[in-house]
Short mmCIF file of C-alpha atoms in Angstrom, two decimals:
data_model
loop_
_atom_site.label_atom_id
_atom_site.label_comp_id
_atom_site.label_asym_id
_atom_site.label_seq_id
_atom_site.Cartn_x
_atom_site.Cartn_y
_atom_site.Cartn_z
CA MET U 882 -50.95 8.23 -29.17
CA SER U 883 -51.69 11.57 -30.76
CA SER U 884 -51.88 13.70 -27.64
CA CYS U 885 -48.48 12.75 -26.47
CA VAL U 886 -46.58 12.46 -29.73
CA LEU U 887 -43.03 13.55 -29.44
CA ASP U 888 -41.94 16.51 -31.46
CA LYS U 889 -38.51 18.03 -31.75
CA GLU U 890 -38.95 20.56 -28.99
CA THR U 891 -40.28 17.97 -26.57
CA PHE U 892 -37.36 15.76 -27.50
CA ARG U 893 -34.95 18.56 -26.65
CA HIS U 894 -36.64 19.05 -23.29
CA CYS U 895 -36.48 15.32 -22.63
CA CYS U 896 -32.79 15.41 -23.35
CA GLN U 897 -32.18 18.25 -20.93
CA LEU U 898 -33.98 16.28 -18.24
CA LEU U 899 -32.03 13.17 -19.08
CA LEU U 900 -28.78 15.09 -18.84
CA GLN U 901 -29.68 16.29 -15.37
CA LEU U 902 -30.53 12.78 -14.26
CA SER U 903 -27.39 11.49 -15.90
CA GLU U 904 -25.27 13.92 -13.94
CA GLN U 905 -26.97 13.05 -10.65
CA LEU U 906 -26.28 9.39 -11.27
CA GLY U 907 -22.71 9.93 -12.28
CA ASP U 908 -23.37 8.74 -15.80
CA CYS U 909 -21.79 10.43 -18.78
CA TRP U 910 -24.44 11.35 -21.32
CA CYS U 911 -23.74 14.63 -23.06
CA TRP U 912 -25.47 16.82 -25.63
CA VAL U 913 -23.80 17.23 -29.02
CA PRO U 914 -25.05 20.22 -30.99
CA VAL U 915 -25.27 20.14 -34.76
CA GLN U 916 -23.64 23.13 -36.38
CA ASP U 917 -25.81 25.79 -37.96
CA SER U 918 -28.97 24.59 -36.26
CA GLN U 919 -30.69 24.01 -32.96
CA ASP U 920 -30.56 20.30 -33.64
CA GLY U 921 -28.43 17.99 -31.65
CA TYR U 922 -28.27 14.58 -30.09
CA LEU U 923 -27.32 12.77 -26.91
CA ARG U 924 -24.12 10.83 -26.79
CA LYS U 925 -22.45 8.48 -24.38
CA THR U 926 -19.34 6.41 -24.74
CA ALA U 927 -18.41 3.60 -22.41
CA LEU U 928 -15.88 0.83 -22.15
CA ARG U 929 -17.13 -2.65 -21.44
CA LEU U 930 -15.28 -5.84 -20.78
CA VAL U 931 -17.09 -8.38 -22.87
CA THR U 932 -16.85 -12.00 -23.73
CA ILE U 933 -18.16 -12.48 -27.20
CA ASP U 934 -20.13 -15.58 -28.06
CA SER U 935 -18.50 -16.41 -31.33
CA ARG U 936 -20.98 -19.04 -32.45
CA PRO U 937 -23.01 -18.26 -35.57
CA PHE U 938 -26.16 -16.30 -34.81
CA GLY U 939 -28.53 -19.20 -35.48
CA ASP U 940 -26.82 -21.36 -32.86
CA GLN U 941 -26.83 -18.52 -30.37
CA ALA U 942 -30.59 -18.13 -30.75
CA GLU U 943 -31.27 -21.81 -30.25
CA SER U 944 -29.22 -22.32 -27.16
CA SER U 945 -29.97 -19.05 -25.43
CA SER U 946 -33.35 -20.38 -24.35
CA GLU U 947 -31.59 -23.01 -22.32
CA LEU U 948 -29.57 -20.59 -20.29
CA GLY U 949 -30.76 -19.60 -16.88
CA PRO U 950 -32.25 -16.21 -16.23
CA HIS U 951 -29.45 -15.09 -13.99
CA ASN U 952 -26.64 -15.85 -16.32
CA SER U 953 -24.38 -13.17 -17.57
CA CYS U 954 -21.61 -15.44 -18.63
CA LEU U 955 -21.61 -14.18 -22.16
CA SER U 956 -21.18 -10.55 -21.38
CA GLY U 957 -19.17 -8.99 -18.68
CA PRO U 958 -19.73 -6.25 -16.16
CA ASP U 959 -19.05 -2.75 -17.25
CA VAL U 960 -16.02 -0.66 -16.90
CA GLN U 961 -16.61 2.92 -15.92
CA GLN U 962 -14.77 5.50 -17.89
CA ASN U 963 -13.05 6.67 -14.79
CA ASP U 964 -9.31 6.58 -15.28
CA GLN U 965 -8.49 5.90 -11.68
CA ASP U 966 -10.73 2.90 -11.40
CA GLN U 967 -10.20 1.44 -14.82
CA SER U 968 -7.36 -0.93 -14.22
CA ALA U 969 -8.79 -2.10 -10.90
CA LEU U 970 -12.20 -2.74 -12.45
CA ILE U 971 -10.78 -4.64 -15.37
CA GLY U 972 -8.82 -6.80 -12.97
CA SER U 973 -11.83 -7.68 -10.85
CA ALA U 974 -14.07 -8.06 -13.89
CA ASN U 975 -11.86 -10.80 -15.24
CA GLY U 976 -12.12 -12.64 -11.99
CA ASP U 977 -15.89 -12.19 -11.89
CA ILE U 978 -16.36 -13.59 -15.37
CA ILE U 979 -14.49 -16.76 -14.61
CA ARG U 980 -16.25 -17.28 -11.28
CA GLY U 981 -19.58 -16.51 -12.86
CA ASP U 982 -19.05 -19.09 -15.58
CA ILE U 983 -18.29 -21.88 -13.18
CA GLU U 984 -21.13 -21.05 -10.80
CA ASP U 985 -23.65 -20.88 -13.57
CA GLN U 986 -22.72 -24.30 -14.86
CA ASP U 987 -24.31 -25.84 -11.78
CA ASN U 988 -27.56 -24.09 -12.49
CA LYS U 989 -27.95 -25.05 -16.09
CA ASP U 990 -30.88 -27.33 -16.77
CA ASN U 991 -31.20 -30.20 -19.24
CA ARG U 992 -27.66 -30.14 -20.45
CA ASP U 993 -25.79 -33.37 -20.48
CA GLY U 994 -22.24 -33.47 -19.23
CA ASP U 995 -20.53 -33.20 -22.58
CA ASP U 996 -22.41 -30.14 -23.67
CA GLY U 997 -21.72 -28.50 -20.35
CA GLU U 998 -18.02 -28.98 -20.80
CA ASP U 999 -18.23 -27.73 -24.34
CA ARG U 1000 -19.90 -24.65 -23.03
CA ILE U 1001 -17.17 -23.93 -20.53
CA CYS U 1002 -14.53 -24.46 -23.16
CA ARG U 1003 -16.34 -22.29 -25.67
CA MET U 1004 -16.66 -19.45 -23.22
CA CYS U 1005 -13.06 -19.61 -22.22
CA GLU U 1006 -12.14 -19.61 -25.88
CA GLY U 1007 -14.49 -16.74 -26.61
CA SER U 1008 -12.51 -13.54 -26.96
CA SER U 1009 -12.68 -11.50 -23.80
CA GLN U 1010 -11.73 -7.95 -24.55
CA VAL U 1011 -12.40 -4.35 -23.71
CA LEU U 1012 -14.70 -2.77 -26.26
CA GLN U 1013 -15.73 0.79 -26.73
CA TYR U 1014 -19.48 1.36 -27.01
CA GLU U 1015 -20.76 4.59 -28.38
CA TYR U 1016 -24.48 5.45 -28.07
CA HIS U 1017 -26.28 8.28 -29.79
CA ILE U 1018 -29.91 9.17 -29.23
CA LEU U 1019 -31.32 11.13 -32.13
CA PHE U 1020 -34.76 12.33 -32.95
CA SER U 1021 -36.36 10.85 -36.05
CA CYS U 1022 -38.77 13.37 -37.51
CA SER U 1023 -40.11 10.71 -39.86
CA TYR U 1024 -41.24 8.51 -36.99
CA ARG U 1025 -41.60 11.20 -34.30
CA ALA U 1026 -39.62 9.11 -31.87
CA PRO U 1027 -36.16 8.91 -30.40
CA VAL U 1028 -33.89 6.48 -32.19
CA LEU U 1029 -30.85 4.77 -30.79
CA TYR U 1030 -27.71 4.49 -32.87
CA PHE U 1031 -24.71 2.68 -31.50
CA ARG U 1032 -21.40 1.29 -32.60
CA VAL U 1033 -18.90 -0.97 -30.99
CA CYS U 1034 -15.17 -0.87 -31.65
CA THR U 1035 -12.10 -2.58 -30.32
CA LEU U 1036 -9.54 -0.34 -28.69
CA GLU U 1037 -7.55 -0.55 -31.92
CA GLY U 1038 -10.44 1.03 -33.78
CA ARG U 1039 -11.85 -2.01 -35.58
CA SER U 1040 -15.64 -1.89 -35.84
CA LEU U 1041 -17.49 -4.98 -34.74
CA SER U 1042 -19.72 -6.80 -37.19
CA LEU U 1043 -23.40 -7.39 -36.57
CA GLU U 1044 -22.69 -11.02 -35.64
CA GLU U 1045 -20.12 -9.96 -33.08
CA VAL U 1046 -22.47 -7.35 -31.64
CA TRP U 1047 -25.15 -10.02 -31.32
CA GLY U 1048 -22.62 -12.15 -29.56
CA SER U 1049 -22.10 -9.49 -26.94
CA ILE U 1050 -25.77 -8.88 -26.15
CA HIS U 1051 -27.30 -10.43 -23.07
CA PRO U 1052 -28.75 -13.82 -24.07
CA ASN U 1053 -32.18 -13.10 -22.58
CA PHE U 1054 -32.50 -10.00 -24.63
CA ARG U 1055 -31.19 -11.83 -27.65
CA LEU U 1056 -33.99 -14.35 -27.15
CA CYS U 1057 -36.57 -11.57 -27.33
CA LEU U 1058 -35.15 -10.30 -30.57
CA GLN U 1059 -34.40 -13.60 -32.23
CA THR U 1060 -37.58 -13.79 -34.28
CA SER U 1061 -36.68 -10.99 -36.66
CA PRO U 1062 -33.19 -9.76 -35.97
CA PHE U 1063 -32.86 -7.68 -39.09
CA THR U 1064 -35.85 -5.56 -38.33
CA MET U 1065 -34.75 -4.87 -34.82
CA VAL U 1066 -31.11 -4.00 -35.12
CA THR U 1067 -29.73 -3.04 -38.49
CA GLN U 1068 -26.63 -1.34 -39.72
CA GLN U 1069 -27.44 2.19 -40.89
CA GLU U 1070 -25.74 5.36 -41.92
CA HIS U 1071 -25.72 7.88 -39.08
CA PRO U 1072 -27.82 10.76 -40.48
CA LEU U 1073 -25.56 13.47 -39.08
CA LEU U 1074 -22.12 11.87 -39.21
CA GLY U 1075 -22.50 9.73 -42.32
CA GLN U 1076 -20.70 6.81 -40.67
CA ALA U 1077 -21.75 3.20 -40.12
CA PHE U 1078 -23.73 2.59 -36.94
CA PHE U 1079 -26.24 0.05 -35.75
CA MET U 1080 -29.74 1.33 -35.25
CA LEU U 1081 -32.73 0.13 -33.39
CA HIS U 1082 -35.64 0.03 -35.80
CA PRO U 1083 -37.97 2.98 -35.19
CA CYS U 1084 -41.17 0.98 -35.73
CA ARG U 1085 -40.37 -1.04 -32.67
CA THR U 1086 -39.60 2.14 -30.79
CA GLU U 1087 -43.17 3.20 -31.47
CA ASP U 1088 -44.58 -0.11 -30.22
CA PHE U 1089 -42.50 0.35 -27.17
CA MET U 1090 -43.19 4.01 -26.60
CA ARG U 1091 -46.96 3.74 -26.93
CA PRO U 1092 -47.87 2.18 -23.56
CA LEU U 1093 -45.40 4.39 -21.79
CA LEU U 1094 -46.69 7.53 -23.39
CA GLN U 1095 -50.23 6.40 -22.64
CA ALA U 1096 -49.34 5.88 -19.00
CA ALA U 1097 -47.79 9.31 -18.88
CA GLN U 1098 -50.99 10.74 -20.33
CA ASP U 1099 -52.97 9.39 -17.43
CA GLN U 1100 -51.17 11.55 -14.97
CA ASN U 1101 -52.08 15.15 -14.25
CA SER U 1102 -49.46 16.85 -16.32
CA PRO U 1103 -49.19 14.82 -19.54
CA THR U 1104 -46.24 16.61 -21.02
CA GLY U 1105 -44.24 16.67 -17.82
CA SER U 1106 -44.91 13.05 -17.04
CA CYS U 1107 -44.13 12.13 -20.57
CA LEU U 1108 -40.74 13.70 -20.20
CA ILE U 1109 -40.00 12.03 -16.92
CA THR U 1110 -41.17 8.67 -18.17
CA TRP U 1111 -39.10 8.95 -21.27
CA ALA U 1112 -36.07 10.06 -19.33
CA LYS U 1113 -36.48 7.15 -16.96
CA LEU U 1114 -36.83 4.97 -20.01
CA CYS U 1115 -33.39 5.92 -21.13
CA LEU U 1116 -31.75 5.11 -17.86
CA THR U 1117 -33.69 2.16 -16.54
CA ARG U 1118 -31.87 -1.03 -17.19
CA GLU U 1119 -34.85 -3.27 -16.63
CA SER U 1120 -37.63 -2.20 -18.89
CA CYS U 1121 -36.58 -0.83 -22.20
CA THR U 1122 -35.53 -3.13 -24.94
CA TYR U 1123 -32.94 -1.01 -26.64
CA PHE U 1124 -31.38 0.31 -23.51
CA GLN U 1125 -30.54 -3.14 -22.38
CA LEU U 1126 -27.78 -2.66 -24.86
CA CYS U 1127 -26.38 0.07 -22.65
CA PRO U 1128 -23.76 -0.81 -20.08
CA ARG U 1129 -25.44 -1.56 -16.81
CA GLU U 1130 -24.93 1.11 -14.25
CA LYS U 1131 -23.60 0.27 -10.83
CA SER U 1132 -26.45 1.98 -9.02
CA ASP U 1133 -30.09 1.24 -9.67
CA MET U 1134 -32.02 3.99 -11.33
CA VAL U 1135 -35.01 5.77 -9.85
CA MET Y 928 -46.73 17.88 -73.64
CA ALA Y 929 -45.29 14.50 -72.71
CA ASP Y 930 -47.52 12.26 -70.72
CA ASP Y 931 -46.62 12.11 -67.03
CA LYS Y 932 -46.36 8.34 -67.33
CA ASP Y 933 -43.54 8.77 -69.84
CA VAL Y 934 -41.60 10.56 -67.14
CA LEU Y 935 -41.97 7.54 -64.89
CA ARG Y 936 -40.51 5.33 -67.61
CA ASP Y 937 -37.65 7.69 -68.37
CA VAL Y 938 -36.73 7.77 -64.71
CA TRP Y 939 -36.90 3.99 -64.33
CA PHE Y 940 -34.85 3.19 -67.41
CA GLY Y 941 -32.11 5.79 -66.88
CA ARG Y 942 -28.65 4.24 -67.27
CA ILE Y 943 -25.07 5.28 -66.58
CA PRO Y 944 -22.25 3.75 -68.64
CA THR Y 945 -19.59 2.68 -66.17
CA CYS Y 946 -16.09 1.29 -66.36
CA PHE Y 947 -14.95 -0.87 -63.43
CA THR Y 948 -11.20 -1.07 -62.92
CA LEU Y 949 -9.54 -3.27 -60.32
CA ASN Y 950 -7.53 -1.46 -57.67
CA GLN Y 951 -3.90 -1.90 -58.65
CA ASP Y 952 -2.87 -3.05 -55.17
CA GLU Y 953 -5.05 -6.16 -55.39
CA VAL Y 954 -3.21 -9.45 -55.79
CA THR Y 955 -3.84 -10.90 -59.24
CA GLU Y 956 -2.58 -13.88 -61.16
CA ARG Y 957 -2.47 -11.88 -64.35
CA GLU Y 958 -3.43 -8.43 -65.55
CA ALA Y 959 -7.06 -7.54 -64.92
CA GLU Y 960 -9.07 -6.07 -67.79
CA PRO Y 961 -11.58 -3.33 -66.93
CA TYR Y 962 -15.25 -4.31 -67.06
CA TYR Y 963 -17.92 -2.18 -68.71
CA LEU Y 964 -21.53 -2.11 -67.55
CA LEU Y 965 -24.63 0.05 -67.99
CA LEU Y 966 -25.82 0.76 -64.45
CA PRO Y 967 -29.48 1.51 -63.71
CA ARG Y 968 -29.77 4.90 -62.02
CA VAL Y 969 -32.54 3.69 -59.72
CA SER Y 970 -30.82 0.55 -58.44
CA TYR Y 971 -28.03 -0.13 -55.95
CA LEU Y 972 -24.38 -0.98 -56.66
CA THR Y 973 -24.33 -4.25 -54.74
CA LEU Y 974 -27.51 -5.41 -56.47
CA VAL Y 975 -26.23 -5.08 -60.02
CA THR Y 976 -22.52 -5.88 -59.84
CA ASP Y 977 -22.43 -9.67 -59.45
CA LYS Y 978 -21.00 -9.75 -62.99
CA VAL Y 979 -18.21 -7.41 -61.95
CA LYS Y 980 -17.22 -9.76 -59.14
CA LYS Y 981 -17.32 -12.78 -61.47
CA HIS Y 982 -15.16 -10.93 -63.98
CA PHE Y 983 -12.38 -10.19 -61.50
CA LEU Y 984 -12.66 -13.65 -59.96
CA LYS Y 985 -11.15 -14.88 -63.23
CA VAL Y 986 -7.81 -13.26 -62.39
CA MET Y 987 -7.85 -13.47 -58.59
CA LYS Y 988 -7.81 -16.20 -56.00
CA GLN Y 989 -11.07 -16.60 -54.07
CA GLU Y 990 -9.12 -16.44 -50.80
CA ASP Y 991 -7.77 -13.00 -51.71
CA MET Y 992 -11.28 -11.65 -52.15
CA GLU Y 993 -13.08 -10.19 -49.16
CA GLU Y 994 -16.25 -8.14 -49.44
CA MET Y 995 -16.21 -6.12 -52.67
CA TRP Y 996 -16.45 -2.35 -52.38
CA PHE Y 997 -16.26 0.57 -54.76
CA GLU Y 998 -14.47 3.85 -54.78
CA TYR Y 999 -14.45 6.92 -57.01
CA GLU Y 1000 -11.43 9.25 -56.90
CA GLY Y 1001 -10.61 8.20 -53.36
CA THR Y 1002 -14.16 8.35 -52.02
CA PRO Y 1003 -15.72 5.05 -50.94
CA LEU Y 1004 -19.11 4.76 -52.63
CA LYS Y 1005 -22.08 4.12 -50.36
CA TRP Y 1006 -23.91 1.17 -51.88
CA HIS Y 1007 -27.09 2.05 -49.99
CA TYR Y 1008 -27.47 5.27 -52.01
CA PRO Y 1009 -29.15 4.82 -55.41
CA ILE Y 1010 -26.55 4.61 -58.19
CA GLY Y 1011 -27.86 7.72 -59.93
CA VAL Y 1012 -27.46 9.73 -56.73
CA LEU Y 1013 -23.84 8.62 -56.36
CA PHE Y 1014 -23.10 9.61 -59.94
CA ASP Y 1015 -24.82 13.00 -59.75
CA LEU Y 1016 -23.18 13.76 -56.44
CA HIS Y 1017 -19.61 12.72 -57.25
CA ALA Y 1018 -19.24 12.63 -61.02
CA SER Y 1019 -21.72 15.05 -62.55
CA ASN Y 1020 -20.20 16.94 -65.42
CA THR Y 1021 -17.39 14.44 -65.93
CA VAL Y 1022 -16.64 12.56 -69.12
CA LEU Y 1023 -18.43 9.24 -69.54
CA PRO Y 1024 -17.97 6.36 -68.89
CA TRP Y 1025 -17.96 6.75 -65.12
CA SER Y 1026 -14.70 5.22 -63.84
CA ILE Y 1027 -15.14 3.26 -60.65
CA THR Y 1028 -12.33 1.43 -58.83
CA VAL Y 1029 -13.09 -2.00 -57.41
CA HIS Y 1030 -11.58 -3.21 -54.11
CA PHE Y 1031 -11.55 -6.58 -52.38
CA LYS Y 1032 -9.45 -5.66 -49.38
CA ASN Y 1033 -9.33 -3.12 -46.55
CA PHE Y 1034 -13.07 -2.60 -46.37
CA PRO Y 1035 -13.61 0.86 -44.81
CA ASP Y 1036 -15.94 -0.39 -42.08
CA ARG Y 1037 -16.28 2.96 -40.40
CA ASP Y 1038 -17.62 4.61 -43.54
CA LEU Y 1039 -19.43 1.91 -45.48
CA LEU Y 1040 -22.25 -0.38 -44.46
CA ARG Y 1041 -21.67 -4.09 -44.91
CA CYS Y 1042 -23.62 -5.86 -47.62
CA PRO Y 1043 -23.19 -9.60 -47.15
CA SER Y 1044 -26.28 -10.55 -49.18
CA HIS Y 1045 -29.11 -9.27 -51.31
CA SER Y 1046 -31.50 -9.59 -48.37
CA VAL Y 1047 -29.65 -6.71 -46.70
CA ILE Y 1048 -30.36 -4.56 -49.76
CA GLU Y 1049 -34.00 -5.65 -49.68
CA ALA Y 1050 -34.29 -4.75 -45.99
CA HIS Y 1051 -32.75 -1.36 -46.62
CA PHE Y 1052 -34.98 -0.71 -49.64
CA MET Y 1053 -38.16 -1.67 -47.78
CA SER Y 1054 -37.10 0.38 -44.79
CA SER Y 1055 -36.85 3.46 -47.06
CA ILE Y 1056 -40.27 2.78 -48.53
CA LYS Y 1057 -41.75 2.46 -45.05
CA GLU Y 1058 -40.14 5.65 -43.87
CA ALA Y 1059 -41.38 7.50 -46.97
CA ASP Y 1060 -44.91 6.27 -46.29
CA ALA Y 1061 -44.67 7.31 -42.66
CA LEU Y 1062 -44.12 10.82 -44.00
CA LYS Y 1063 -46.70 10.68 -46.81
CA HIS Y 1064 -49.54 8.74 -45.21
CA LYS Y 1065 -48.65 8.14 -41.54
CA SER Y 1066 -47.72 4.62 -42.70
CA GLN Y 1067 -51.38 3.77 -43.43
CA VAL Y 1068 -50.88 2.70 -47.05
CA VAL Y 1069 -47.76 0.59 -46.53
CA ASN Y 1070 -49.22 -1.06 -43.42
CA ASP Y 1071 -52.39 -1.96 -45.33
CA MET Y 1072 -50.31 -3.81 -47.90
CA GLN Y 1073 -49.69 -7.49 -47.48
CA LYS Y 1074 -46.30 -9.07 -47.31
CA LYS Y 1075 -46.64 -10.26 -50.90
CA ASP Y 1076 -47.25 -6.67 -51.99
CA HIS Y 1077 -44.03 -5.56 -50.32
CA LYS Y 1078 -42.28 -8.43 -52.05
CA GLN Y 1079 -43.67 -7.28 -55.38
CA LEU Y 1080 -42.08 -3.86 -54.95
CA TRP Y 1081 -38.71 -5.42 -54.23
CA MET Y 1082 -38.90 -8.01 -57.00
CA GLY Y 1083 -39.90 -5.29 -59.44
CA LEU Y 1084 -36.73 -3.37 -58.62
CA GLN Y 1085 -34.49 -6.40 -58.45
CA ASN Y 1086 -35.64 -7.77 -61.81
CA ASP Y 1087 -36.02 -4.41 -63.54
CA LYS Y 1088 -39.77 -4.87 -64.06
CA PHE Y 1089 -41.35 -1.43 -64.41
CA ASP Y 1090 -44.96 -2.64 -64.69
CA GLN Y 1091 -44.70 -5.07 -61.80
CA PHE Y 1092 -43.23 -2.36 -59.58
CA TRP Y 1093 -45.65 0.42 -60.48
CA ALA Y 1094 -48.73 -1.81 -60.21
CA MET Y 1095 -48.04 -1.68 -56.47
CA ASN Y 1096 -46.18 1.61 -56.14
CA ARG Y 1097 -49.09 3.64 -57.55
CA LYS Y 1098 -50.91 3.02 -54.26
CA LEU Y 1099 -48.09 4.78 -52.44
CA MET Y 1100 -48.49 7.76 -54.76
CA GLU Y 1101 -52.18 8.36 -54.05
CA TYR Y 1102 -53.60 10.88 -51.62
CA PRO Y 1103 -57.05 12.08 -50.53
CA THR Y 1104 -58.20 14.72 -53.04
CA GLU Y 1105 -59.23 17.12 -50.31
CA GLU Y 1106 -55.67 17.13 -48.97
CA GLY Y 1107 -54.07 18.37 -52.14
CA GLY Y 1108 -51.00 16.20 -51.67
CA PHE Y 1109 -49.04 14.04 -49.29
CA ARG Y 1110 -48.77 14.89 -45.63
CA TYR Y 1111 -45.05 15.52 -45.88
CA ILE Y 1112 -42.71 15.09 -48.85
CA PRO Y 1113 -40.02 12.41 -48.44
CA PHE Y 1114 -36.82 14.02 -49.67
CA ARG Y 1115 -33.09 14.13 -49.02
CA ILE Y 1116 -30.73 16.85 -50.15
CA TYR Y 1117 -27.12 15.78 -50.69
CA GLN Y 1118 -24.02 17.89 -51.06
CA THR Y 1119 -20.31 17.36 -50.72
CA MET Y 1120 -19.41 20.79 -49.43
CA SER Y 1121 -19.88 19.93 -45.75
CA ASP Y 1122 -19.62 16.89 -43.46
CA ARG Y 1123 -23.34 16.41 -43.08
CA PRO Y 1124 -24.28 13.53 -45.36
CA PHE Y 1125 -27.78 14.82 -46.20
CA ILE Y 1126 -30.55 17.12 -45.12
CA GLN Y 1127 -33.90 15.58 -44.35
CA LYS Y 1128 -36.65 17.49 -42.56
CA LEU Y 1129 -40.42 17.76 -42.45
CA PHE Y 1130 -41.84 19.78 -45.34
CA ARG Y 1131 -45.39 20.00 -46.59
CA PRO Y 1132 -46.30 20.13 -50.30
CA VAL Y 1133 -48.94 22.80 -49.65
CA SER Y 1134 -48.62 25.76 -47.32
CA PRO Y 1135 -51.22 26.41 -44.60
CA GLU Y 1136 -52.57 29.23 -46.80
CA GLY Y 1137 -53.07 26.77 -49.63
CA ASN Y 1138 -50.09 27.76 -51.78
CA THR Y 1139 -48.36 25.03 -53.76
CA HIS Y 1140 -44.79 24.57 -52.65
CA THR Y 1141 -42.17 24.28 -55.38
CA LEU Y 1142 -38.63 22.95 -55.62
CA GLY Y 1143 -37.56 26.54 -55.10
CA SER Y 1144 -39.56 26.93 -51.89
CA LEU Y 1145 -38.06 23.70 -50.55
CA LEU Y 1146 -34.53 24.90 -51.28
CA LYS Y 1147 -35.22 28.34 -49.86
CA GLU Y 1148 -36.04 26.64 -46.57
CA MET Y 1149 -33.42 23.87 -46.59
CA TYR Y 1150 -30.48 25.13 -48.66
CA PRO Y 1151 -30.87 28.78 -49.55
CA ALA Y 1152 -27.35 29.01 -51.00
CA ALA Y 1153 -28.57 26.91 -53.94
CA ILE Y 1154 -30.86 29.69 -55.11
CA PRO Y 1155 -28.95 32.46 -56.88
CA ASN Y 1156 -29.83 36.04 -56.05
CA GLU Y 1157 -30.90 38.51 -58.73
CA GLY Y 1158 -28.08 39.12 -61.17
CA GLN Y 1159 -25.73 36.71 -59.41
CA GLN Y 1160 -24.12 33.88 -61.24
CA LYS Y 1161 -25.45 30.44 -60.44
CA ARG Y 1162 -22.97 28.83 -58.03
CA TYR Y 1163 -24.74 25.50 -57.69
CA GLN Y 1164 -26.67 23.06 -59.83
CA VAL Y 1165 -29.70 21.34 -58.32
CA VAL Y 1166 -29.74 17.88 -59.89
CA ILE Y 1167 -32.42 15.17 -59.81
CA HIS Y 1168 -31.91 12.07 -62.00
CA GLY Y 1169 -29.18 13.88 -63.88
CA ILE Y 1170 -31.32 16.86 -64.87
CA GLU Y 1171 -31.93 20.31 -63.42
CA PRO Y 1172 -35.71 20.72 -62.99
CA LEU Y 1173 -37.07 24.25 -63.02
CA LEU Y 1174 -37.28 25.70 -59.53
CA GLU Y 1175 -40.95 26.50 -60.22
CA THR Y 1176 -41.82 22.79 -60.47
CA PRO Y 1177 -44.42 21.84 -57.85
CA LEU Y 1178 -42.89 19.67 -55.15
CA GLN Y 1179 -45.89 17.32 -55.05
CA TRP Y 1180 -45.45 16.61 -58.77
CA LEU Y 1181 -41.72 15.97 -58.28
CA SER Y 1182 -42.46 13.59 -55.43
CA GLU Y 1183 -44.95 11.61 -57.53
CA HIS Y 1184 -42.86 11.47 -60.71
CA LEU Y 1185 -39.18 11.94 -59.93
CA SER Y 1186 -38.88 9.95 -56.73
CA HIS Y 1187 -36.69 6.90 -56.76
CA PRO Y 1188 -38.28 3.47 -56.32
CA ASP Y 1189 -37.61 3.90 -52.58
CA ASN Y 1190 -40.20 6.71 -52.74
CA PHE Y 1191 -37.72 9.39 -51.77
CA LEU Y 1192 -36.90 12.47 -53.82
CA HIS Y 1193 -33.09 12.49 -53.84
CA ILE Y 1194 -31.72 15.93 -54.68
CA CYS Y 1195 -28.03 16.62 -55.32
CA ILE Y 1196 -26.49 20.06 -55.00
CA VAL Y 1197 -23.22 20.27 -56.88
CA PRO Y 1198 -20.95 23.21 -57.66
CA THR Y 1199 -21.49 24.60 -61.14
CA PRO Y 1200 -18.55 23.60 -63.32
CA THR Y 1201 -16.23 26.43 -64.21
CA ASP Y 1202 -14.86 25.58 -67.62
#
């Protein structure tokens, strides 16, 4: 991995590229400079309408394997931060969640009738609310990799707990992380703001970055490809683990 | 001259006499007495204050007690910082005992990390050790250790066992002789004069020309205001474990001997008292 290790300057270039892509796609990443230095980080805030699975984490992990691959009944579609569309999107999102729940019930496998009903009831009971997600991408000089910090708050400003955040993550992704949750997503102090955020563990970032950086190396212009790959990484909703936590964009990424 | 190993012991066994007083807005069944405790500088608040919680449980109802948190003169104390760092940063140069206020309500969840169990402290501690080794040895030493070795480091800290801890930690303090030191020095510089919680950047213990970097050369690069100019009065104190090491001290030596158990050199810059 040595020939394509990220350093701070490369990270800054990656961010510029990501910002261009973000603008083309109508997304809202922005660069936040740190005073008195050339440092900075990427930031995006988004509102999401989410139904939180309020079961304890252990139960969530067990049952998530039984849910179908197409389900999204435990987290809702995203609300763009566009004032005009907001109320309309929230209205339709509510409808979609309810429809989605009922449709998915038919596709569940190996659940007896009672459990199925419990599931519907639990989801209806689960708090459905608009949450504010805030994502920061910083560069960790200790691990030479980008790190994702995020926090989730209610509109009243209450920060969500780790259990609640788990409850709002897509069940398939939750399944991938269930083996060692504390080493994947942990609460950390934001190194520039000093406030409580959740962070994706950098060691995993390295595991994840390695094949991508290696693939980028294989192309003619290693640095350039590395940048493009990394930028795509940030926006692609399919491949990267931590960015599955991002609100899904309406349009598919390149 | 004192043996270097004595320094390791002095650092490990440093204590701060502390007085815990219950926040007066808490609901109590009768008046709460303050609780006195000697806090280890190198440990963490939530690891060593079970007795404090038990003490106040005597005058409070369990249902009125949410997660315990601590505050000093209006500032919530970050449990994930070593105790000695919190004291040096916020209460240097004040009269002992250190007076901390205990809260069981209105947890400031924007500012403080949650600490529901000791395993969270362990995860945080091990994460610091791993990050420090990433800087010192590209993670080679910590990755070569087995899980039981990692556990030994944590148990050593948790149970205040100097020998048990250092039997394993000495491996993290070694380096190839030809290198002259670690790859990079794990350090954090704290100050309360600006919003930034700490400064942490890459810094080598030896310059490319082969010169030994000192505490002074680190500060010159990271916080030049801490170094007084010729003839100027010293505006700031540079404090590590409650003392002001000479600026000429080699950084590699400081990293090996004055790091915290998490393998980081925590440096506090505080305004010089004007009395």
